[in-house]
XYZ file of C-alpha atoms in Angstrom:
667
model
C 83.430 -18.573 149.959
C 85.002 -18.679 153.404
C 85.261 -14.877 153.356
C 81.491 -14.645 153.641
C 81.460 -16.442 156.973
C 83.323 -13.808 158.948
C 82.320 -10.159 159.036
C 84.980 -7.521 158.664
C 84.483 -3.788 158.813
C 85.736 -0.817 156.842
C 85.246 2.563 154.963
C 85.156 4.732 151.764
C 86.993 7.991 151.212
C 84.570 10.886 151.095
C 83.637 12.333 147.708
C 81.573 15.361 148.559
C 81.318 16.669 145.017
C 79.901 13.414 143.681
C 77.495 13.064 146.603
C 76.216 16.611 146.249
C 75.587 16.134 142.533
C 73.707 12.887 143.094
C 71.567 14.367 145.875
C 70.757 17.432 143.776
C 69.837 15.272 140.791
C 67.635 12.988 142.900
C 65.822 15.860 144.611
C 65.188 17.457 141.213
C 63.787 14.179 139.924
C 61.353 13.914 142.827
C 60.356 17.566 142.558
C 59.740 17.178 138.829
C 57.706 14.057 139.420
C 55.510 15.803 141.985
C 54.843 18.446 139.355
C 53.753 15.704 136.959
C 51.592 14.269 139.736
C 49.618 17.488 139.972
C 48.278 16.709 136.489
C 46.455 13.609 137.758
C 43.092 15.094 136.700
C 44.281 15.161 133.120
C 42.251 13.023 130.779
C 45.281 10.875 129.925
C 44.932 9.170 133.306
C 41.718 7.214 132.960
C 40.082 5.255 135.731
C 41.131 2.002 134.124
C 44.737 3.139 134.215
C 44.512 4.080 137.864
C 43.330 0.611 138.759
C 46.378 -0.878 137.064
C 49.036 1.009 139.031
C 51.608 -1.518 140.235
C 50.528 -2.683 143.671
C 54.157 -2.862 144.754
C 53.877 0.902 145.333
C 50.193 0.961 146.284
C 49.992 2.235 149.849
C 46.479 0.815 150.166
C 47.990 -2.678 150.056
C 47.598 -4.804 153.193
C 50.851 -5.624 155.006
C 51.577 -7.675 158.123
C 55.194 -6.977 159.066
C 55.006 -3.415 160.461
C 53.103 -4.381 163.641
C 52.317 -8.123 163.206
C 48.769 -7.090 162.275
C 47.036 -6.837 158.940
C 46.975 -3.123 158.114
C 47.147 -0.870 155.086
C 50.619 0.255 154.144
C 49.625 3.910 154.586
C 48.463 3.283 158.165
C 51.952 2.945 159.677
C 54.699 5.472 160.238
C 57.358 2.846 159.514
C 59.191 2.594 156.200
C 57.882 -0.503 154.419
C 58.567 -1.717 150.878
C 56.543 -4.531 149.312
C 57.779 -6.776 146.506
C 54.532 -8.402 145.413
C 53.793 -11.433 143.237
C 53.675 -9.342 140.062
C 57.097 -7.836 140.781
C 58.542 -11.281 141.503
C 57.091 -12.558 138.242
C 58.729 -9.644 136.420
C 62.075 -10.918 137.766
C 61.618 -14.575 136.800
C 64.975 -16.198 136.153
C 66.761 -14.388 138.975
C 67.382 -15.213 142.641
C 65.834 -13.649 145.736
C 69.225 -12.104 146.593
C 69.468 -10.456 143.168
C 65.957 -8.990 143.536
C 66.669 -7.633 147.026
C 69.977 -6.204 145.779
C 68.077 -3.693 143.619
C 66.017 -2.193 146.460
C 66.773 1.187 148.046
C 68.890 0.874 151.185
C 69.935 -2.734 150.478
C 73.214 -4.086 149.141
C 74.006 -7.824 148.932
C 77.576 -8.562 147.812
C 77.706 -12.150 146.589
C 74.298 -11.991 144.926
C 75.979 -11.549 141.518
C 78.865 -13.921 142.194
C 79.044 -17.576 141.191
C 75.985 -19.695 142.029
C 76.311 -21.110 145.546
C 78.060 -18.048 146.967
C 76.518 -17.041 150.301
C 75.435 -13.387 149.920
C 75.899 -10.937 152.764
C 72.919 -8.707 153.580
C 73.604 -5.054 154.346
C 70.534 -2.934 155.108
C 71.266 0.733 155.677
C 74.913 -0.162 156.202
C 74.282 -2.559 159.103
C 76.816 -5.387 159.121
C 76.049 -8.940 158.060
C 73.796 -10.715 160.556
C 72.182 -7.409 161.615
C 69.189 -7.695 159.263
C 66.623 -10.165 160.550
C 65.199 -12.618 158.008
C 61.669 -13.889 158.666
C 59.801 -16.648 156.862
C 56.062 -16.183 157.362
C 56.788 -13.891 160.293
C 59.138 -16.287 162.106
C 62.892 -15.573 162.427
C 65.399 -17.845 160.725
C 69.139 -18.046 161.124
C 71.949 -20.543 161.504
C 73.263 -20.839 165.094
C 76.466 -22.422 163.772
C 77.321 -19.345 161.677
C 79.596 -16.691 163.169
C 76.876 -13.999 163.267
C 73.816 -16.272 163.049
C 73.375 -15.285 159.375
C 70.809 -16.956 157.155
C 71.821 -18.219 153.724
C 69.365 -16.883 151.110
C 70.347 -19.730 148.770
C 68.071 -21.818 151.003
C 64.983 -19.826 149.910
C 64.109 -20.570 146.272
C 62.066 -17.971 144.419
C 59.348 -20.504 143.569
C 58.490 -20.708 147.296
C 57.708 -16.985 147.660
C 54.387 -15.179 147.296
C 55.647 -11.733 148.347
C 58.359 -9.977 150.352
C 57.910 -7.167 152.878
C 60.956 -5.060 153.773
C 60.726 -3.134 157.049
C 63.612 -0.705 157.588
C 65.108 0.691 160.763
C 65.641 -0.914 164.180
C 62.738 -3.335 164.790
C 63.890 -5.261 167.876
C 60.859 -4.218 169.946
C 58.571 -6.580 168.052
C 61.117 -8.915 166.470
C 63.988 -9.211 168.942
C 67.649 -9.869 168.218
C 69.341 -9.102 164.879
C 66.740 -6.534 163.703
C 69.207 -3.614 163.823
C 69.170 -2.640 160.152
C 65.631 -3.876 159.639
C 63.530 -6.921 158.828
C 62.910 -8.859 155.600
C 59.737 -10.938 155.831
C 59.513 -13.655 153.162
C 55.875 -14.738 152.823
C 55.450 -18.142 151.224
C 52.832 -19.286 148.725
C 49.511 -20.495 150.049
C 47.009 -20.051 147.217
C 43.543 -21.560 147.439
C 42.815 -21.452 143.697
C 43.026 -24.921 142.160
C 45.868 -25.027 139.648
C 48.945 -26.787 138.409
C 51.903 -24.707 137.303
C 55.387 -25.284 135.986
C 58.394 -23.147 135.176
C 61.464 -24.224 133.217
C 64.386 -21.980 132.340
C 67.879 -22.367 130.951
C 70.705 -19.986 130.261
C 74.291 -18.853 130.695
C 76.903 -20.807 132.676
C 74.940 -24.013 132.138
C 72.142 -22.757 134.394
C 68.899 -24.762 134.476
C 65.872 -24.312 136.724
C 62.716 -26.423 137.045
C 59.769 -25.653 139.348
C 56.482 -27.576 139.693
C 53.590 -26.496 141.929
C 50.022 -27.464 142.724
C 47.353 -25.845 144.897
C 43.733 -26.716 145.641
C 40.842 -26.325 148.068
C 38.942 -29.198 149.630
C 36.130 -27.935 151.844
C 37.677 -25.932 154.677
C 41.194 -27.003 153.765
C 43.430 -25.456 151.131
C 46.991 -26.376 150.318
C 49.963 -25.570 148.107
C 52.865 -27.901 147.354
C 55.899 -27.443 145.169
C 59.238 -28.849 144.065
C 62.262 -27.130 142.548
C 65.612 -28.076 141.064
C 68.464 -25.800 139.999
C 71.901 -26.538 138.587
C 74.768 -24.664 136.944
C 78.227 -25.489 135.664
C 79.185 -21.971 136.757
C 82.559 -20.273 136.492
C 85.615 -20.026 138.703
C 84.640 -18.422 142.017
C 88.178 -17.124 142.599
C 89.797 -14.534 140.348
C 92.748 -15.834 138.335
C 95.582 -13.304 138.376
C 98.207 -15.875 137.392
C 97.426 -15.322 133.709
C 97.377 -19.081 133.110
C 93.552 -19.324 132.864
C 93.612 -22.785 134.407
C 91.119 -22.188 137.218
C 88.290 -24.721 136.956
C 84.548 -23.985 136.882
C 82.694 -24.261 140.188
C 79.319 -25.948 139.748
C 76.107 -25.778 141.786
C 73.078 -28.025 142.437
C 69.971 -27.230 144.508
C 66.878 -29.300 145.326
C 63.919 -27.987 147.311
C 60.293 -28.753 148.120
C 57.556 -27.185 150.228
C 54.031 -27.823 151.500
C 51.652 -25.254 153.044
C 48.268 -26.264 154.468
C 45.497 -23.995 155.777
C 42.464 -25.260 157.662
C 39.571 -22.921 158.526
C 38.342 -24.376 161.808
C 35.444 -21.905 161.801
C 34.871 -18.294 160.789
C 37.210 -17.039 163.529
C 39.858 -19.744 163.975
C 42.427 -20.797 161.377
C 45.282 -23.301 161.521
C 48.265 -23.228 159.165
C 50.988 -25.871 158.927
C 54.026 -25.578 156.675
C 57.248 -27.356 155.939
C 60.014 -26.816 153.444
C 63.394 -28.331 152.824
C 66.287 -27.088 150.721
C 69.658 -28.679 150.168
C 72.406 -27.620 147.801
C 76.039 -28.354 147.081
C 78.553 -26.036 145.482
C 82.145 -26.319 144.320
C 84.211 -23.608 145.992
C 87.751 -22.311 145.807
C 90.470 -22.111 148.432
C 90.102 -18.381 148.948
C 90.596 -15.046 147.235
C 92.647 -15.474 144.037
C 93.208 -19.177 144.939
C 91.747 -22.046 142.936
C 90.781 -25.433 144.374
C 89.619 -28.259 142.151
C 88.137 -30.543 144.801
C 86.713 -28.457 147.650
C 82.945 -28.616 148.105
C 80.334 -26.939 150.279
C 77.035 -28.591 151.216
C 74.210 -26.785 152.997
C 70.743 -27.989 153.950
C 67.878 -26.692 156.056
C 64.476 -27.967 157.167
C 61.780 -25.582 158.432
C 58.556 -26.835 159.981
C 56.032 -24.379 161.374
C 52.550 -24.113 162.861
C 50.353 -21.007 163.203
C 47.059 -20.933 165.096
C 45.141 -17.677 164.602
C 41.917 -16.233 165.989
C 40.426 -13.116 164.449
C 37.144 -11.374 165.189
C 36.860 -7.828 163.934
C 39.911 -6.049 165.439
C 40.660 -8.643 168.097
C 43.450 -11.055 167.184
C 45.198 -13.895 168.976
C 48.051 -15.751 167.302
C 50.236 -18.629 168.459
C 53.106 -19.793 166.269
C 55.962 -22.278 166.517
C 58.832 -23.184 164.214
C 61.567 -25.814 164.317
C 64.528 -25.380 161.992
C 67.594 -27.561 161.465
C 70.779 -26.745 159.580
C 73.533 -29.002 158.270
C 76.680 -27.568 156.678
C 79.788 -29.349 155.449
C 83.071 -28.172 153.944
C 84.984 -31.051 152.392
C 88.354 -30.839 150.654
C 90.268 -33.863 149.343
C 93.091 -31.427 148.572
C 94.907 -33.540 146.008
C 96.147 -30.315 144.431
C 97.668 -29.045 147.701
C 100.984 -30.062 149.236
C 100.359 -29.205 152.893
C 96.851 -30.453 153.711
C 95.754 -33.710 152.120
C 92.214 -33.938 153.474
C 89.739 -31.759 155.413
C 86.176 -32.390 156.555
C 84.411 -29.691 158.599
C 80.783 -30.355 159.606
C 78.288 -28.163 161.454
C 74.822 -29.037 162.701
C 72.420 -26.508 164.179
C 68.917 -26.523 165.609
C 66.553 -23.656 166.451
C 63.197 -23.488 168.216
C 61.008 -20.391 168.053
C 57.645 -19.873 169.754
C 55.618 -16.660 169.829
C 52.174 -15.698 171.073
C 50.516 -12.296 170.927
C 47.111 -10.801 171.601
C 45.777 -7.594 170.070
C 42.522 -5.782 170.768
C 41.117 -2.232 170.828
C 41.239 -0.743 174.333
C 39.572 2.495 173.212
C 37.949 3.810 170.051
C 41.236 4.858 168.484
C 43.768 2.749 170.395
C 44.896 -0.748 169.385
C 46.915 -2.709 171.969
C 49.372 -5.494 171.176
C 50.984 -7.667 173.836
C 53.018 -10.815 173.372
C 55.976 -12.938 174.305
C 58.419 -15.220 172.542
C 60.956 -17.949 173.269
C 64.082 -18.729 171.227
C 66.473 -21.626 171.565
C 69.526 -22.417 169.476
C 72.184 -25.139 169.566
C 74.996 -26.352 167.348
C 77.781 -28.910 167.166
C 80.945 -29.034 165.083
C 83.332 -31.833 164.098
C 86.601 -31.331 162.240
C 88.927 -33.919 160.705
C 92.082 -33.310 158.681
C 95.171 -35.093 157.403
C 98.304 -33.108 156.643
C 102.012 -33.718 156.285
C 102.136 -33.672 160.094
C 99.581 -36.460 160.407
C 95.865 -36.705 161.261
C 93.998 -34.196 163.446
C 90.511 -34.439 164.977
C 88.498 -31.878 166.918
C 84.940 -32.200 168.225
C 83.196 -29.094 169.500
C 80.730 -30.208 172.156
C 77.054 -29.415 171.727
C 76.282 -25.959 173.094
C 73.074 -23.974 173.368
C 71.538 -20.683 174.366
C 67.979 -19.484 174.891
C 66.163 -16.230 175.495
C 62.673 -15.191 176.501
C 60.943 -11.853 175.947
C 57.797 -9.841 176.638
C 56.789 -7.044 174.283
C 53.919 -4.588 173.947
C 52.802 -1.863 171.536
C 50.094 0.778 171.310
C 48.764 2.099 167.983
C 47.043 5.434 168.596
C 45.278 7.541 165.973
C 42.983 10.569 166.118
C 39.337 10.662 165.037
C 40.208 12.263 161.692
C 42.751 9.485 161.048
C 45.477 12.023 160.283
C 47.691 11.387 163.296
C 49.154 7.976 164.092
C 51.455 7.225 166.997
C 53.084 3.820 167.508
C 54.658 3.165 170.918
C 56.365 -0.068 171.939
C 58.745 -1.690 174.383
C 60.457 -5.038 174.871
C 62.099 -6.802 177.805
C 64.498 -9.585 176.799
C 66.197 -12.106 179.087
C 69.132 -14.173 177.848
C 70.461 -17.208 179.696
C 74.085 -16.113 179.161
C 74.375 -12.329 179.395
C 71.241 -11.371 181.343
C 68.604 -8.778 180.394
C 68.244 -5.920 177.940
C 65.424 -3.636 176.788
C 64.330 -1.834 173.628
C 61.737 0.804 172.735
C 60.051 2.255 169.631
C 58.353 5.629 169.063
C 56.958 6.154 165.570
C 54.606 9.079 164.763
C 53.182 9.943 161.345
C 50.886 12.688 160.070
C 48.845 13.055 156.864
C 49.134 16.629 155.655
C 46.471 15.982 153.013
C 45.365 13.229 150.659
C 48.763 13.218 148.923
C 51.428 14.061 151.528
C 52.403 12.139 154.659
C 55.159 12.854 157.193
C 56.884 10.029 159.102
C 59.421 9.816 161.918
C 60.714 7.282 164.416
C 63.174 6.755 167.226
C 63.978 3.174 168.196
C 66.592 0.937 169.735
C 67.789 -2.455 168.572
C 70.131 -5.185 169.682
C 71.992 -8.253 168.499
C 72.693 -11.072 170.924
C 76.155 -12.657 170.607
C 76.027 -15.862 168.602
C 76.756 -19.306 169.966
C 79.955 -19.402 167.941
C 81.115 -16.116 169.495
C 80.098 -17.148 173.011
C 82.093 -20.356 172.640
C 85.179 -18.112 172.542
C 84.093 -15.520 175.102
C 81.311 -16.143 177.638
C 81.487 -12.510 178.814
C 80.181 -11.001 175.558
C 77.322 -8.512 175.829
C 74.721 -7.735 173.132
C 75.349 -5.076 170.528
C 73.091 -2.063 171.077
C 71.842 0.432 168.508
C 69.914 3.694 168.531
C 68.086 4.607 165.329
C 66.263 7.764 164.235
C 64.629 8.522 160.910
C 62.283 11.016 159.308
C 60.677 11.059 155.921
C 57.966 12.305 153.617
C 55.757 10.435 151.157
C 53.781 11.792 148.238
C 51.191 9.660 146.468
C 48.575 10.115 143.779
C 46.980 7.524 141.539
C 49.931 7.747 139.159
C 52.905 8.897 141.251
C 54.560 7.637 144.414
C 57.668 9.271 145.888
C 59.364 8.813 149.246
C 62.375 10.509 150.804
C 63.818 9.247 154.106
C 66.791 10.345 156.203
C 68.117 7.945 158.866
C 70.820 7.957 161.516
C 72.086 4.986 163.548
C 74.715 4.447 166.244
C 75.897 1.000 167.374
C 77.804 0.451 170.624
C 79.382 -2.746 171.980
C 79.765 -4.075 168.445
C 81.229 -7.579 168.404
C 84.369 -8.284 166.378
C 87.377 -10.609 166.339
C 90.538 -9.495 168.147
C 93.715 -10.516 166.314
C 95.887 -9.789 169.354
C 94.513 -12.490 171.640
C 92.455 -14.254 168.945
C 89.110 -13.862 170.628
C 85.775 -12.109 170.098
C 85.179 -8.934 172.087
C 82.755 -5.988 172.464
C 84.670 -3.170 170.887
C 83.178 -1.597 167.785
C 81.398 1.745 167.678
C 79.648 2.370 164.382
C 77.902 5.504 163.136
C 75.821 5.505 159.969
C 73.574 8.084 158.358
C 71.999 8.179 154.950
C 69.236 9.202 152.600
C 66.899 7.017 150.546
C 64.921 8.437 147.622
C 62.298 6.415 145.748
C 60.043 7.262 142.819
C 57.468 5.358 140.789
C 55.639 7.190 137.993
C 52.924 5.704 135.802
C 53.435 8.027 132.840
C 50.559 6.637 130.766
C 48.784 3.390 129.980
C 51.908 1.762 128.575
C 54.880 3.341 130.350
C 56.059 3.109 133.946
C 59.299 4.581 135.323
C 60.841 3.828 138.725
C 63.969 5.307 140.318
C 65.791 4.899 143.603
C 68.924 6.405 145.086
C 70.712 5.670 148.358
C 73.423 7.721 150.051
C 75.099 5.922 152.963
C 77.815 7.493 155.133
C 79.520 5.159 157.589
C 82.170 5.532 160.263
C 83.582 2.760 162.428
C 86.038 2.683 165.314
C 87.770 -0.684 165.287
C 91.042 -2.548 165.596
C 93.584 -1.468 163.003
C 93.438 -4.095 160.256
C 97.076 -3.516 159.254
C 98.898 -3.400 162.598
C 96.224 -5.295 164.652
C 97.697 -3.557 167.719
C 96.040 -0.122 167.848
C 92.648 1.496 167.406
C 91.637 3.372 164.283
C 88.514 5.111 162.981
C 87.616 4.153 159.415
C 85.440 6.611 157.483
C 83.897 3.847 155.401
C 82.276 0.450 155.934
C 83.733 -2.695 154.412
C 82.113 -3.855 151.139
C 79.370 -1.202 151.387
C 79.110 1.511 148.706
C 78.441 5.111 149.619
C 76.204 5.677 146.589
C 73.821 3.313 144.822
C 71.198 4.200 142.243
C 68.764 2.381 139.996
C 66.352 3.210 137.201
C 63.827 1.005 135.428
C 61.532 1.647 132.481
C 58.662 -0.781 131.896
C 56.743 -0.733 128.621
C 53.513 -2.668 128.136
C 53.494 -2.985 124.355
C 50.257 -4.984 124.430
C 48.232 -7.078 126.878
C 50.489 -9.965 125.845
C 53.925 -8.315 125.614
C 55.768 -6.568 128.446
C 59.333 -5.202 128.280
C 61.512 -3.633 130.970
C 65.010 -2.154 130.855
C 66.932 -1.296 134.027
C 70.318 0.071 135.075
C 72.006 -0.228 138.478
C 74.952 1.896 139.651
C 77.243 0.907 142.545
C 79.937 3.358 143.638
C 83.436 2.352 144.671
C 83.934 0.689 148.049
C 86.723 -0.875 150.083
C 87.352 -4.519 150.916
C 89.913 -6.428 152.958
C 93.265 -6.672 151.199
C 94.400 -9.649 153.268
C 95.726 -10.296 156.749
C 97.716 -7.301 158.069
C 97.374 -5.577 154.694
C 95.869 -2.295 153.568
C 92.241 -2.317 152.462
C 91.805 -2.321 148.698
C 89.464 -0.136 146.648
C 86.968 -1.865 144.346
C 85.916 0.109 141.276
C 82.419 1.442 140.722
C 80.268 -0.219 138.095
C 76.977 0.149 136.247
C 74.992 -2.864 135.044
C 72.317 -2.828 132.352
C 69.534 -5.427 132.650
C 66.422 -6.262 130.640
C 63.367 -8.523 130.924
C 60.754 -9.542 128.338
C 57.508 -11.462 128.914
C 55.134 -12.715 126.247
C 51.800 -14.373 127.077
C 50.681 -16.808 124.381
C 47.503 -17.426 126.395
C 46.339 -17.403 130.000
C 48.053 -20.794 130.355
C 51.410 -20.245 128.621
C 53.995 -17.499 129.033
C 57.573 -17.190 127.798
C 60.189 -14.855 129.237
C 63.782 -13.789 128.671
C 65.899 -12.208 131.401
C 69.268 -10.559 130.764
C 71.697 -9.234 133.363
C 74.904 -7.291 132.734
C 74.068 -6.870 129.052
C 77.255 -4.865 128.490
C 79.398 -7.726 129.884
C 81.011 -5.313 132.361
C 83.929 -6.762 134.346
C 83.414 -5.965 138.040
C 84.013 -7.333 141.537
C 81.623 -7.536 144.463
C 84.281 -9.067 146.758
C 88.022 -8.692 146.436
C 89.557 -11.783 144.852
C 86.300 -13.278 143.575
C 84.606 -13.170 140.184
C 81.136 -11.836 139.400
C 78.809 -12.666 136.513
C 79.472 -11.532 132.982
C 76.652 -11.291 130.479
C 73.867 -13.526 131.873
C 70.872 -14.611 129.789
C 67.995 -16.831 130.950
C 65.130 -18.108 128.753
C 62.070 -19.529 130.467
C 58.630 -21.022 129.896
C 55.784 -20.893 132.434
C 52.743 -23.180 132.200
C 49.574 -22.879 134.248
């Protein structure tokens, strides 16, 4: 568990033959699919079928993350993926981390480990803490974490209406941490009056219960919900002793939320929201090391307010969010001889405020201008008792804040074929000073089916409070990102191919010579993402994705810790990932899907001053079945790792075996 809290960096040995084969296969798949797409006028594709194409790949869908404005997905040159309510429903029984782990360009080690493991988030190879998580458009993170990471265990699936994934450097609009991209988690706020419940049970003693209610009273509508999860789990650490005496590490999670919307008049709207999640998990002492009495507790409270004015294309929005975090590691250590007792507690607090105004300044030019304020603080207390006696350490409360101004122009031609997005940001930090970012993103519609996209943008990551407590002289990490891509879409086929390239300078890492954080890393990443969704006929849908990621990093030698070395791989991140899913609608009541996910080999830390170790590639087979008894009752079964494949996401830690969940939804 502790391994997840500190980022390390690394690399894979190149396998050109394998990469070339996978690229050739993927390109052939897309080319073949485009050929199928040309048959869209065939009588097998009726109008009723076209209306039922999964909206998760419908580029006419309205999104909000690309430019903070409501716009159709095909009206931006940025690479956006939407996981809508239907797609989330088709993954009932899983976690948000497991769903994100199957998307092109994303890899989340820890998502398939024991419940309560904090998953890392790697988007396009960017290190942990370099993908910005938003909840309803507002950034979340933990200022007491080493890289200000956000724990996805604190976002239960029952809270979420949809997820928008925006790839590439997005710091111009969203500020620090948006180097790899942005994941915007949009919470439920339905106005339809209903009560709903979801209960599921399955492997490893897993049980989940969710209850929700929504309604409309005049101008006010609301949604409230409660959730509870628990699992007896399995040993987090891998047992290589052969004694099989490692104990199971359990998990418990409680959460609730409330969202309220009030339509002040036809132009003004006020939204208030709050949600709280707390969980506790049994954890082990480290890689390959059991611990029978060490526990981890984590809790967060998010309270937000959004005031919005909208009249035609003129928008004003003011939003504020307060978040608090409480983490505790407690170990009574009765099974250890050196340390008898440990209690490590962290508390964090974050304030975020943002206001922006958008209006047309010409017939085909939309202007966005805004500013935001961010404040973070944390405090730490540590108590231990060992054979040398008691020890106490209190880290005094520390804080940082930053302010920013940003602006964007969205320019399109009269024929609506050309679109150019230009943006810039000026950020001022109370510790390190000022920095700037920019975005240039053009796109062009060749015809009704084909669209070209490109972008050049910069991003940054401010040093965290934890890192600044060691070194006040730290500067922000800086990145430069370019990408280009092509999309093809008909009523039955969607394909997208994107190439990206990113360089990071001044990367922050931990120096094992003087035991301090420093600006040192230079990282280079390039890759290709291929996506395909094909509605073959009324009953069958096939989706594919493939990601090639090449990474190189200049860093401190992890074996000697005294010299510099360039690694041709990135720690924990696979070079090749691929997924395929077949969905079959047997009847209006019965839906079945079968999916496979391939992860190539990757390297992980072998230990302090030890060579990196290679983790084997693996392929997992998953399946999901839904049966609707009526419009009020639905039953589902979700299976992961059907073949019971033994694999590792992180060196020294176990991952799930065959996992089966059975659930019942009432509405």
